[in-house]
C-alpha positions as semicolon CSV with decimal commas, in nm:
position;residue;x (nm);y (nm);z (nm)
1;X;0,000;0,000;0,000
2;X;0,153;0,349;-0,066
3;X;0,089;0,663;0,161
4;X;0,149;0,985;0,037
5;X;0,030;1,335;0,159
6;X;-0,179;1,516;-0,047
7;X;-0,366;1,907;-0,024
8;X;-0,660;1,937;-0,102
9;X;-1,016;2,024;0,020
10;X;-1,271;1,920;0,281
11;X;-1,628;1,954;0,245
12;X;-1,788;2,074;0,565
13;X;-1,973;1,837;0,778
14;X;-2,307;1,871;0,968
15;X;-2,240;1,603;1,240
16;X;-2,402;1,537;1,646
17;X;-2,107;1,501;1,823
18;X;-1,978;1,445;2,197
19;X;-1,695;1,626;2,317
20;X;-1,499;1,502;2,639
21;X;-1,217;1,516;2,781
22;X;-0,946;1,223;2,975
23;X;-0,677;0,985;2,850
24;X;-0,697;0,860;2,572
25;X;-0,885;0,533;2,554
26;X;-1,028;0,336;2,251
27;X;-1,306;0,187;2,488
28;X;-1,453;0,526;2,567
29;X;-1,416;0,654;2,212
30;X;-1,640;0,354;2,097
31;X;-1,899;0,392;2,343
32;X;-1,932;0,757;2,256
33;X;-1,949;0,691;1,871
34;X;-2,248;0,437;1,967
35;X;-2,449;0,663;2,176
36;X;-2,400;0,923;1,910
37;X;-2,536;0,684;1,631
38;X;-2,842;0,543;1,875
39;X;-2,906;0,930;1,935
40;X;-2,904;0,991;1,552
41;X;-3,103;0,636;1,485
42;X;-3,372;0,724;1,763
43;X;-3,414;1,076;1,558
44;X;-3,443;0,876;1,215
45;X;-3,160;1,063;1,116
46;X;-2,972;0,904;0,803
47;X;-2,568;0,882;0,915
48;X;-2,271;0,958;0,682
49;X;-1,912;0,954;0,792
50;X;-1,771;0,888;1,152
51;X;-1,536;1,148;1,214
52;X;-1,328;1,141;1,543
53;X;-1,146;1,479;1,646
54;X;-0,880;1,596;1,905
55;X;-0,979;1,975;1,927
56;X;-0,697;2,049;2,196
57;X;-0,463;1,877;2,390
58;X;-0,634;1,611;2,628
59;X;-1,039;1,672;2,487
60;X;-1,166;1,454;2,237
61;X;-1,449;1,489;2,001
62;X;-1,658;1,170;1,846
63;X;-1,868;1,303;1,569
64;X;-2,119;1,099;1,340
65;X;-2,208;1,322;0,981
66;X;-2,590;1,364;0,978
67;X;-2,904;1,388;0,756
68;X;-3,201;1,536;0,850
69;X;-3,321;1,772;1,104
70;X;-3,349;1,721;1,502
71;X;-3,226;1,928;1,812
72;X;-2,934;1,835;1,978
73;X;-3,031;1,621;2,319
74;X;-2,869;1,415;2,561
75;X;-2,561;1,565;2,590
76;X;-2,490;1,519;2,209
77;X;-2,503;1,853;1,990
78;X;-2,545;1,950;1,610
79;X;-2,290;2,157;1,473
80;X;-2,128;2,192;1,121
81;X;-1,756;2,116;1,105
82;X;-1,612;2,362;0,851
83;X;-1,434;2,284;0,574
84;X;-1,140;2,452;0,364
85;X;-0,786;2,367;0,311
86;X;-0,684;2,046;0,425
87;X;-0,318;1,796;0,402
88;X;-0,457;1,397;0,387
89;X;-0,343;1,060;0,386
90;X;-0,554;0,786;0,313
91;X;-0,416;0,447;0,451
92;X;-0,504;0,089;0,623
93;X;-0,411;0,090;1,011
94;X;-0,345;-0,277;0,929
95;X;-0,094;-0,227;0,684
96;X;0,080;0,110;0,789
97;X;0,096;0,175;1,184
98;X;-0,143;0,512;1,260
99;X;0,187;0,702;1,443
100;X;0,419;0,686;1,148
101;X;0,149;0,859;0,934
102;X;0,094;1,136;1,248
103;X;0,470;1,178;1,289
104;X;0,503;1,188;0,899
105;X;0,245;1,430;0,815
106;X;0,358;1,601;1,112
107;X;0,715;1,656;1,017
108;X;0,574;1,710;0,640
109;X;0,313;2,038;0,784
110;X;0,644;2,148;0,988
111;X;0,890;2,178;0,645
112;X;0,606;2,326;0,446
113;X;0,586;2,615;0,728
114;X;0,931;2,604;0,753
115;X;0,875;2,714;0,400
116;X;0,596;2,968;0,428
117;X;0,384;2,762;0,230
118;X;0,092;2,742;0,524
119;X;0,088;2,971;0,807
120;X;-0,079;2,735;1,077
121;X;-0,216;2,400;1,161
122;X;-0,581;2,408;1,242
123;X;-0,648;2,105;1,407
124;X;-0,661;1,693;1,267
125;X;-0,905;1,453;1,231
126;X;-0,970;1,105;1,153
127;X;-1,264;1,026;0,883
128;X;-1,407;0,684;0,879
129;X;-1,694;0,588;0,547
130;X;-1,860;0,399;0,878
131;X;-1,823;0,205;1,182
132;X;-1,494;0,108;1,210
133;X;-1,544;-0,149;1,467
134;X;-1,785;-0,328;1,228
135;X;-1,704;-0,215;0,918
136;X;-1,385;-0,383;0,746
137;X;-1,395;-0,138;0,475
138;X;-1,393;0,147;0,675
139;X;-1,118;0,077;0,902
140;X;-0,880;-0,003;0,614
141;X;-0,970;0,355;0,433
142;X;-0,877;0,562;0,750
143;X;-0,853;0,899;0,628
144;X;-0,655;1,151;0,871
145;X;-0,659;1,536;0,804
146;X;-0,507;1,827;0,897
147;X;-0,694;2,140;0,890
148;X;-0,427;2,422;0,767
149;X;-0,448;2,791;0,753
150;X;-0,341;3,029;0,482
């Protein structure tokens, strides 16, 4: 499998989402992607992409994109992610461990600073096409992106 970082652009997403904060730990991270997908399944809300975020150091965001209308609830909120410029790797976890492509596209935002090409580094975020848990073809399309100002 090859990984190479690309630009390019992110729609935005209307998601629900549930924002907490701890250590990591895959175990919580599942449990709040579930009760944001019974939330949106008990609203007959049609789902889209799972999208897991790490708005600042320590807080974690679990985000499922969304169809329809329905008030937030529950501790789980509606919100648009926005999109713009992003960098992106597409990859399988199974194939190419998830911390080389974080250091790597890391190192690669830090050299195109370096170089004035991008001013800042918004934020990243992992996109799944679905569940990853149950989902083989989602897992192995992990798409990770980092947001990047002008």
């Amino acid at each position: 499998m090859t990984v190479d970082f690309q630009w390019g652009r992110s729609p935005s997403f209307r998601v629900a989402s549930i924002t907490w904060s701890g250590p990591w730990s895959e175990a919580k991270i599942r449990a709040q992607f579930e009760r944001v997908a019974r939330w949106a399944k008990a609203h007959r809300l049609r789902t889209g992409r799972w999208l897991f975020l790490e708005p600042a150091e320590g807080r974690w965001e679990a985000a499922v994109e969304v169809r329809g209308r329905a008030r937030g609830s529950d501790g789980i909120r509606r919100r648009t992610l926005s999109g713009g410029r992003v960098a992106r790797v597409v990859f399988d976890p199974e194939v190419v461990a998830p911390r080389v492509v974080y250091h790597g596209l890391s190192d690669w935002l830090r050299a195109r600073r370096k170089a004035k090409e991008i001013r800042r580094v918004l934020g990243s975020r992992e996109i799944y096409r679905g569940n990853p848990w149950t989902d083989r073809g989602a897992w192995s399309r992990t798409e990770v992106q980092f947001r990047v100002g002008p």
